[in-house]
PDB file of C-alpha atoms in Angstrom:
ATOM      1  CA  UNK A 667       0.000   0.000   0.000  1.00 50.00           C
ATOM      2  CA  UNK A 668       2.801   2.541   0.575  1.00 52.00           C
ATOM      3  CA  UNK A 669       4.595   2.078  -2.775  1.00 54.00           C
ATOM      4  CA  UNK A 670       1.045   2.520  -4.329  1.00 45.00           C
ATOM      5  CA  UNK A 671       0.591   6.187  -2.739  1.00 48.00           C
ATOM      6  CA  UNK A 672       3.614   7.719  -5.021  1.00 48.00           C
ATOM      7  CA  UNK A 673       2.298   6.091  -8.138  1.00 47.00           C
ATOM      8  CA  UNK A 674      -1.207   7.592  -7.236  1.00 43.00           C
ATOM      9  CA  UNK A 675       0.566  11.029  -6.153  1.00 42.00           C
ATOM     10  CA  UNK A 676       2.626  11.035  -9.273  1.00 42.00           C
ATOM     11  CA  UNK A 677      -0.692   9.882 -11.447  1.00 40.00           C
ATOM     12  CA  UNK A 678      -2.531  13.109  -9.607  1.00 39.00           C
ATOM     13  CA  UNK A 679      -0.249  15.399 -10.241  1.00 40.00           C
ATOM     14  CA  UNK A 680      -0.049  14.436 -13.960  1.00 42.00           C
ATOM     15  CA  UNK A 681      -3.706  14.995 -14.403  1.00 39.00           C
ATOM     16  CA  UNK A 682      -3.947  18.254 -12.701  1.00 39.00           C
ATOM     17  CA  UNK A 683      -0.942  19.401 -14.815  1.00 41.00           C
ATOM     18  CA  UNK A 684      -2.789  18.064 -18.275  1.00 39.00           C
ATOM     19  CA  UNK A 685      -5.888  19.877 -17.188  1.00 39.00           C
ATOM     20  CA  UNK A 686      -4.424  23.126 -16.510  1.00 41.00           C
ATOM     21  CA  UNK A 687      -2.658  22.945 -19.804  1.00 40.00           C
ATOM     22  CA  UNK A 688      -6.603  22.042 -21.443  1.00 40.00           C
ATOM     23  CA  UNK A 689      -8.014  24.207 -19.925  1.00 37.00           C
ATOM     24  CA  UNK A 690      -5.750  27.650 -20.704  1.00 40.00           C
ATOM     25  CA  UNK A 691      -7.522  29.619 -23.595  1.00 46.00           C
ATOM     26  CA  UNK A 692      -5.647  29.825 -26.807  1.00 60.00           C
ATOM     27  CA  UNK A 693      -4.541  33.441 -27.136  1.00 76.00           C
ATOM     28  CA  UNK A 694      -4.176  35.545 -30.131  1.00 72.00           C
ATOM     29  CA  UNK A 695      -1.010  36.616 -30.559  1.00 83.00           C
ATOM     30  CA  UNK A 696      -1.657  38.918 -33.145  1.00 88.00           C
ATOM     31  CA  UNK A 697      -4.119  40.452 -35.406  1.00 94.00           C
ATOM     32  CA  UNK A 698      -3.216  41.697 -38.749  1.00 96.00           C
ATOM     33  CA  UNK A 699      -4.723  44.310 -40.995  1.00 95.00           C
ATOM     34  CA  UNK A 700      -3.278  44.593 -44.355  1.00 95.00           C
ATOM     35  CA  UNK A 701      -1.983  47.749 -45.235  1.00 95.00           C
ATOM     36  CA  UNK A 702      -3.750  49.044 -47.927  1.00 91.00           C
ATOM     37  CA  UNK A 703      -7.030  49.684 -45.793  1.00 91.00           C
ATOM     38  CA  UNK A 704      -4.726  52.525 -44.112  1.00 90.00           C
ATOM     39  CA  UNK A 705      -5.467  55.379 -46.106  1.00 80.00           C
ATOM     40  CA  UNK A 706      -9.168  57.211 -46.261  1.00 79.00           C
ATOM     41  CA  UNK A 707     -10.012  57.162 -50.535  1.00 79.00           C
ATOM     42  CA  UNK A 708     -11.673  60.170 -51.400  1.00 78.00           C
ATOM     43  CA  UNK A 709     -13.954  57.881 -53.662  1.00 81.00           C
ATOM     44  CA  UNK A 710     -15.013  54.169 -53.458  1.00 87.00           C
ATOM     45  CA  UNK A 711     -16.756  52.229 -56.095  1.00 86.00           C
ATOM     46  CA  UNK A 712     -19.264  50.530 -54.816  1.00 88.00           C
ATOM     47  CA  UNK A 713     -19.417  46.640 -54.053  1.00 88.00           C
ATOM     48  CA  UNK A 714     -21.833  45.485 -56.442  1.00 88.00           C
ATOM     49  CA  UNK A 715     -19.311  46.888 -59.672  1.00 89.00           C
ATOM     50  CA  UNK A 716     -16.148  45.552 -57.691  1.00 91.00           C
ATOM     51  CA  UNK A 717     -16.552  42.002 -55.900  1.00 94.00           C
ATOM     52  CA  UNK A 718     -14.095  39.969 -54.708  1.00 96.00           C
ATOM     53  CA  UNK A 719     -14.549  35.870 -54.140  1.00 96.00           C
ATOM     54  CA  UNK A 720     -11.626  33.798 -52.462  1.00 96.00           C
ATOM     55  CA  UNK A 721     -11.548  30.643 -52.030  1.00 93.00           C
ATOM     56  CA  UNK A 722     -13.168  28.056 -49.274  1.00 92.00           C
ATOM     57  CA  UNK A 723      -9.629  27.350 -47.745  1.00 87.00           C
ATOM     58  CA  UNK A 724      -8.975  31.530 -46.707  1.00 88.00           C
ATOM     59  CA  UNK A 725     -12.350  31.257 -45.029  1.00 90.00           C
ATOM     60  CA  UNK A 726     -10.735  30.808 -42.113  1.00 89.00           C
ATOM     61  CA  UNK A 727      -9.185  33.841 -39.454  1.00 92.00           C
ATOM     62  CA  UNK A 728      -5.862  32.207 -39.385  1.00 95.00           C
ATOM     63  CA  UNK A 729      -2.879  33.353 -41.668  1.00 96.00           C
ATOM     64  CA  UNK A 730      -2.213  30.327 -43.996  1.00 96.00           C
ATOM     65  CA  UNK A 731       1.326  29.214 -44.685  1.00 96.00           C
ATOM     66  CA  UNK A 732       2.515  26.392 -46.331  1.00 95.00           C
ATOM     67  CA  UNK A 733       4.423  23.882 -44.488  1.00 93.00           C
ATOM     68  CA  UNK A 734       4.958  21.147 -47.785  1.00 92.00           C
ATOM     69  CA  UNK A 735       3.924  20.943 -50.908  1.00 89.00           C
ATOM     70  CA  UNK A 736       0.630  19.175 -49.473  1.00 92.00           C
ATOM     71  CA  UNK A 737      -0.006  20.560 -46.323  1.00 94.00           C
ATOM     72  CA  UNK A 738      -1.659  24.718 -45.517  1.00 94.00           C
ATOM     73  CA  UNK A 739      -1.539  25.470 -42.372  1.00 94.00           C
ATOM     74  CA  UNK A 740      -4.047  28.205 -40.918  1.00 94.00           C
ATOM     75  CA  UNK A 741      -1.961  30.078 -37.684  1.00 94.00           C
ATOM     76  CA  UNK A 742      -3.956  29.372 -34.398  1.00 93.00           C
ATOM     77  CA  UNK A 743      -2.393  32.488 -32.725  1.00 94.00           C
ATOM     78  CA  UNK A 744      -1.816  34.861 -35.601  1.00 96.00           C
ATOM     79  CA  UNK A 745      -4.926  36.197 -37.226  1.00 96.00           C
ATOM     80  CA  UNK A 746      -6.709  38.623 -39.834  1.00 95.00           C
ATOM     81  CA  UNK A 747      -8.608  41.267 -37.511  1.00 93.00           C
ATOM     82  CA  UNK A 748     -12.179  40.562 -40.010  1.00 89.00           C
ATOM     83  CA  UNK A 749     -12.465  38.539 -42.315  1.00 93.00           C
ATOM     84  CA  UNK A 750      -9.790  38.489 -45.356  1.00 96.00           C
ATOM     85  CA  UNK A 751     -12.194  38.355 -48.016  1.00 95.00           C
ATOM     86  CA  UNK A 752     -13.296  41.667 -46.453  1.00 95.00           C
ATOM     87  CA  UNK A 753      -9.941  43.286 -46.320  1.00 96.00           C
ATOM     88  CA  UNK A 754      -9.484  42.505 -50.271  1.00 96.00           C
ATOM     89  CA  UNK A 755     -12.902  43.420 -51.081  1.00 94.00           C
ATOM     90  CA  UNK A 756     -12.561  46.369 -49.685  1.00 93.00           C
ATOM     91  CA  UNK A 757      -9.050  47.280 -50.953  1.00 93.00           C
ATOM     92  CA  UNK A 758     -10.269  46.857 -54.067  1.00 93.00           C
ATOM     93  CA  UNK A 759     -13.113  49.134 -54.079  1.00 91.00           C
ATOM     94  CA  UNK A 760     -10.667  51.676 -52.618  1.00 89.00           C
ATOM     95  CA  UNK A 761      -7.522  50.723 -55.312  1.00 89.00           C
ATOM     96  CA  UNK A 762      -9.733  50.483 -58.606  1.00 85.00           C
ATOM     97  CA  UNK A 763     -11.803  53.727 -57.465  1.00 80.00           C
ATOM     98  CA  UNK A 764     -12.732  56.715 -59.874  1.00 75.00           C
ATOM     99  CA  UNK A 765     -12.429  56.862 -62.753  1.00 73.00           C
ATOM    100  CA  UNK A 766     -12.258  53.315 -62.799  1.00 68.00           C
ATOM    101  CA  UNK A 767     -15.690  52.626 -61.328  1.00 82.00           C
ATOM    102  CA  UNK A 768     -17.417  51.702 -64.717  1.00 85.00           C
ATOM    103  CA  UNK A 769     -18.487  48.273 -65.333  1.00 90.00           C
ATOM    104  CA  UNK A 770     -18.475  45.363 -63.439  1.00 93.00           C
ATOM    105  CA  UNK A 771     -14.907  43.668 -61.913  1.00 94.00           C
ATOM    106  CA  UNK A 772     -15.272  40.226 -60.346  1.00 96.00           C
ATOM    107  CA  UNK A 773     -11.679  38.968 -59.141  1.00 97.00           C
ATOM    108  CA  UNK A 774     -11.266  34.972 -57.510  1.00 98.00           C
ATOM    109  CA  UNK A 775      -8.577  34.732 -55.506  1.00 98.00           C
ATOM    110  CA  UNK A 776      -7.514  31.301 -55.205  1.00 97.00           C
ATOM    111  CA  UNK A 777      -4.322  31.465 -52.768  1.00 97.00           C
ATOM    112  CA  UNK A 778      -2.937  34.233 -50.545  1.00 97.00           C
ATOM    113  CA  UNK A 779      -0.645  32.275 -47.885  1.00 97.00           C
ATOM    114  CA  UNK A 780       3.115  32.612 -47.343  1.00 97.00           C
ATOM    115  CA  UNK A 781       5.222  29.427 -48.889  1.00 96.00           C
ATOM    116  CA  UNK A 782       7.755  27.043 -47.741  1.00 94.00           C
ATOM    117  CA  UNK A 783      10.233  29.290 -49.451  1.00 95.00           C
ATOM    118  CA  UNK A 784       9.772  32.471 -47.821  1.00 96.00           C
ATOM    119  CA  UNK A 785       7.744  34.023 -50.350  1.00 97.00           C
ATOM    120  CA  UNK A 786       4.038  35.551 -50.117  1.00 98.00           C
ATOM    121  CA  UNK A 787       1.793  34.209 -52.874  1.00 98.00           C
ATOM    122  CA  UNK A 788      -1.344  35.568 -54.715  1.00 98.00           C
ATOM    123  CA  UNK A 789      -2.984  33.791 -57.123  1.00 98.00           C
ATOM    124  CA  UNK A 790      -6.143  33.594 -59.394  1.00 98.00           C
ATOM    125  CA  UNK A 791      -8.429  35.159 -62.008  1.00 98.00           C
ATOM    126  CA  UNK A 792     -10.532  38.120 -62.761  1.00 98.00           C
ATOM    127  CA  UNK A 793     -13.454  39.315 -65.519  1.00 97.00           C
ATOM    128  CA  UNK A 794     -14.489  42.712 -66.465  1.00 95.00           C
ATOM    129  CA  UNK A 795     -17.268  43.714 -67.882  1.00 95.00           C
ATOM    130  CA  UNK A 796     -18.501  46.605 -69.464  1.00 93.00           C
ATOM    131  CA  UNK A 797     -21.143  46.922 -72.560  1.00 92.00           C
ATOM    132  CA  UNK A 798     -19.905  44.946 -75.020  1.00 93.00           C
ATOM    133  CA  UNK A 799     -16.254  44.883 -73.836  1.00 93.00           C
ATOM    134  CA  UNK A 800     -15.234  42.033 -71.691  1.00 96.00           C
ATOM    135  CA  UNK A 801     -11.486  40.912 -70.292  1.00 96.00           C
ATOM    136  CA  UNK A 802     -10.267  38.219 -68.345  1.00 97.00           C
ATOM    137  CA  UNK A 803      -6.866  37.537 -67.291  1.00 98.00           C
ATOM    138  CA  UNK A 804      -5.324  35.773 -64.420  1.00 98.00           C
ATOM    139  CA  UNK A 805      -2.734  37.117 -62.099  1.00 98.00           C
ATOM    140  CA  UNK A 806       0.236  35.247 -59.997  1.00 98.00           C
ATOM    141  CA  UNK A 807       2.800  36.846 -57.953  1.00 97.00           C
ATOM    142  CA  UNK A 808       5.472  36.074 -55.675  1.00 97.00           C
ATOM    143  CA  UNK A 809       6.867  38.318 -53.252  1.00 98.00           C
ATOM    144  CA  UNK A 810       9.702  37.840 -50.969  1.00 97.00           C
ATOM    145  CA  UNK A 811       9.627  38.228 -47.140  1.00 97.00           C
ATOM    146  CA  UNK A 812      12.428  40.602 -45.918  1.00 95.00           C
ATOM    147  CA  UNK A 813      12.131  39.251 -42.706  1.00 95.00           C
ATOM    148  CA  UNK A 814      11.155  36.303 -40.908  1.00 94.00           C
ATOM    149  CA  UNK A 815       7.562  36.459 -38.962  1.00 94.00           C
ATOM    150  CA  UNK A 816       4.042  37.432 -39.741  1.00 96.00           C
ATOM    151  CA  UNK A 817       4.382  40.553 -40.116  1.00 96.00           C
ATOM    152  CA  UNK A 818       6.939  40.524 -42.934  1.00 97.00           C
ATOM    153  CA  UNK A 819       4.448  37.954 -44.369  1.00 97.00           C
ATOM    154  CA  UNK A 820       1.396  40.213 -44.203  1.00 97.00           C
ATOM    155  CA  UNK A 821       3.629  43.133 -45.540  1.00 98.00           C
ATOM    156  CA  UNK A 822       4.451  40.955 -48.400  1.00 98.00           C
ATOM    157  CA  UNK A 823       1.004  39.241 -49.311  1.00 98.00           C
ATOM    158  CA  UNK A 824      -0.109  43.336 -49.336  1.00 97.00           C
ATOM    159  CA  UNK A 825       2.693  44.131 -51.928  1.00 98.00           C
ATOM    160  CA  UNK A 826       1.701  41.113 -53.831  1.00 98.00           C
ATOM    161  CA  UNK A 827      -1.843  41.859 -53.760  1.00 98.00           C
ATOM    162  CA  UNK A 828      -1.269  45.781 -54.179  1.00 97.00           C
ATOM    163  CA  UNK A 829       1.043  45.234 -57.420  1.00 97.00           C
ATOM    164  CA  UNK A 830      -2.101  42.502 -58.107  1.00 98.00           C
ATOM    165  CA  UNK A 831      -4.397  45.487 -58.489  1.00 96.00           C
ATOM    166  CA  UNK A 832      -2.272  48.084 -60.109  1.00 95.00           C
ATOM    167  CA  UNK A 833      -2.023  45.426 -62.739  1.00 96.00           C
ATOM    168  CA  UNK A 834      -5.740  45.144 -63.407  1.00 95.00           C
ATOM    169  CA  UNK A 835      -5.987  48.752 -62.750  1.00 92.00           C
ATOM    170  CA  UNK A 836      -3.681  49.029 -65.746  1.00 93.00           C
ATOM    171  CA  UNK A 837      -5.701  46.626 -68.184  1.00 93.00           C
ATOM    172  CA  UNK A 838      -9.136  47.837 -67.382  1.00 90.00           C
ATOM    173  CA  UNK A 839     -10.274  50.941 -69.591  1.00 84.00           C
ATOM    174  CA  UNK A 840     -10.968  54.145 -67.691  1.00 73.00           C
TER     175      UNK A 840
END
């Protein structure tokens, strides 16, 4: 009976540990804006003539990386402060603004994550429309982190997705 009453003191103590480590709240480390939203536009096109889909994997709050070629990883402790889909949709009403307003810009983003490499990536497609004018490209860039951590990654997926819109800024007519 005596050399049972470590075991069950050692046993105890293990559970109360494992329970305090369940039962901590995951914190958030950080929340990230991108930087784009900064500024106040003096015009905004409005929603309905500049939409912006992403895909069902940046649904979630967590900034993705890339950890292998098959595995995305969405950060537990390192967030977007709203939704992302809302950052870029309204970045691009703000970006593509007057006189750029007319007709109507859908744009899919399919990936917006930092890579195995070190690199932010932004991928995917747009259409414009406009009377009897319509043009769709796609759009893929790669930008470099300069430094290690989230923010350098949220600094680059902004420059990606910045140079992203002064590209179809560029192709659409004014």
């Amino acid at each position: 009976m005596i050399k049972l009453i470590p075991s069950v003191a050692v046993t105890l103590v293990s559970l109360v540990a494992l329970s305090g480590c369940a039962s901590q709240s995951e914190s958030v480390k950080g929340e990230y804006r991108l930087p784009l939203l900064n500024s106040s536009p003096e015009q905004v096109c409005s929603a309905a003539q500049r939409q912006v889909v992403v895909s069902d994997l940046m649904l979630s709050d967590g900034i993705l990386l890339q950890q292998s070629a098959t595995r995305i990883h969405a950060a537990r402790h390192h967030r977007w402060s709203g939704s992302l889909e809302q950052q870029l949709q309204q970045s691009v009403q703000r970006v593509l603004s007057e006189p750029h307003c007319n007709g109507e810009l859908v744009i899919q983003v399919m990936d917006f994550y930092g890579d195995d490499e070190g690199n932010a990536v932004v991928t995917g497609h747009w259409l414009y429309r406009q009377d009897d004018t319509q043009i769709e490209q796609t759009f893929s860039q790669r930008q470099p982190l300069t430094n290690d951590g989230y923010e350098a990654l949220v600094m680059a997926l902004n420059q990606a997705w910045s140079d992203t819109l002064e590209q179809i800024k560029n192709a659409i007519p004014n």
